[in-house]
Amino acid sequence: MTDAAAAVGEKRAAAPDADVRDTKVARTDEKDEEESTAPAARLAKRKVAIFFGYCGTDYSGLQVNPGVKTIEGDIFDAFCRAGAVSKENAVNPNKVGLQRAARTDRGVHAAGNLLTLKVILEPPQLPAGQTLTSYVNSLLPDQIRIWGMRRVQSAFNARTSCDSRLYEYLLPTYVFLPPKPFSAMWRMLRRLNTGQEEAPRQEDGTPVAPWDDANVRESHLLNHAFWRSHGTGGDFATDMQAKRQWRMDRETLERVRRVFAEYTGSHNFHNYTVGKEFRDRSAHRVMKKLTISDPCLIDGTEWVSVQFHGQSFMLHQIRKMIGLLVLIGRTNAPTSLVAQTYGPARIHVPKAPGLGLLLVEPFFGGYNTKVSNNNERIERTIAMRTAAGKPLPPDAESGKREHVDYAMYAHEMDAFKKERIYQQIYRTEEETSEFAKWLNYLDVFVGPDFEFLNPSGTIPQWCGR
């Protein structure tokens, strides 16, 4: 045998056999790993899902926006200060693939949201005995909390891998009281329901009170028991004091629930956002489950929790859905009006305050199914090699991943939601009466925009815009 032939034989002998090649353990994150030839000083980055929550007060939304204070900006800065993002990548979050599952606006909160980025899991400056999660939390304000981190597959995308999102909106029940008698909204409703906009006058020129007006005396809408009891002469502060003491009756609650249920399913929500036309297919959204809780008394004010579970939501969509829900609930407009808003007619749906809105959590069912299938495939491969007496490589299970869900953080998230988010909402409403100010804006509005709140539930042509 020649030297060349011997060399070829040795090379073949050193090569792995075909069975070993065919039963390689599945790897799902090859793109995520650093090359073995990388410089020694370069620390490996890993793609992780970061579970976090925040109280959005005093922040200009979630997404990084140069020059303004944002949630992502503070989180990214904390990871940089912790050494989990190198100095070279600290100049731009895009360099580490920063993505989010759901974007929230100014002042909106989240009990659970999710970011993905590539981080150094064991930075040199990590204090002994601390996890990266605890260290980053020590660098963040108390109103932002990292619940945990998990490795994810390289193809995972926080936004597109998200199947659906659950939002909650806290609403004081007094918003369902009918408009104050003699306000612009009340006069419009009087005209739409009786054909007469102005109330008759007494000898001194003052309008006749609804309870003394034969035309509206029997109307639950125009002569509501609250205003009969409280009167119509109070100022804003006096009215607010009485409104906070009002309690929603079961009949009103059930009617509001029936209105809310009309949003369920797949519909064209072009009237509930900005910049979308009726023919724009991207305006179609799916609402999976919608619920309104029983009222709960908090510091003397009654509240309900309104929950939206949908695949995805457009800009301002939830706040506008709340806006129409409140309008119909307080004006006795027919439930059928909701279905009319999915048609081509363009109407003015007011946007409710951002104060009561929070993201509860996003869901990743499709991705978790892929993870389960991949983990099972790895386990089968390992079992086959073990049964055949073949050695396992050291990284045999490195391709396994955990599900992306919030189950193990539920207790912390619930406590944070109640102590940080709910209390902030309740306190802000108590101090500013933001919902009442929003209603006042609606009630003094003059014009035909809200004439779709008529008893027939049809949208007049002149309401379009």
Short mmCIF file of N, CA and C in Angstrom, two decimals, residues 149 152 161 181 318:
data_model
loop_
_atom_site.label_atom_id
_atom_site.label_comp_id
_atom_site.label_asym_id
_atom_site.label_seq_id
_atom_site.Cartn_x
_atom_site.Cartn_y
_atom_site.Cartn_z
N MET A 149 -36.40 34.98 32.12
CA MET A 149 -35.88 34.86 30.75
C MET A 149 -35.80 33.38 30.38
N VAL A 152 -34.95 30.77 23.46
CA VAL A 152 -35.95 30.46 22.44
C VAL A 152 -35.25 30.05 21.15
N SER A 161 -44.85 35.41 16.27
CA SER A 161 -45.08 34.12 16.93
C SER A 161 -46.20 34.20 17.96
N PRO A 181 -79.11 66.17 32.28
CA PRO A 181 -80.18 66.93 31.62
C PRO A 181 -79.74 68.33 31.22
N ILE A 318 -58.95 49.17 21.07
CA ILE A 318 -59.63 48.85 22.33
C ILE A 318 -60.26 50.09 22.94
#
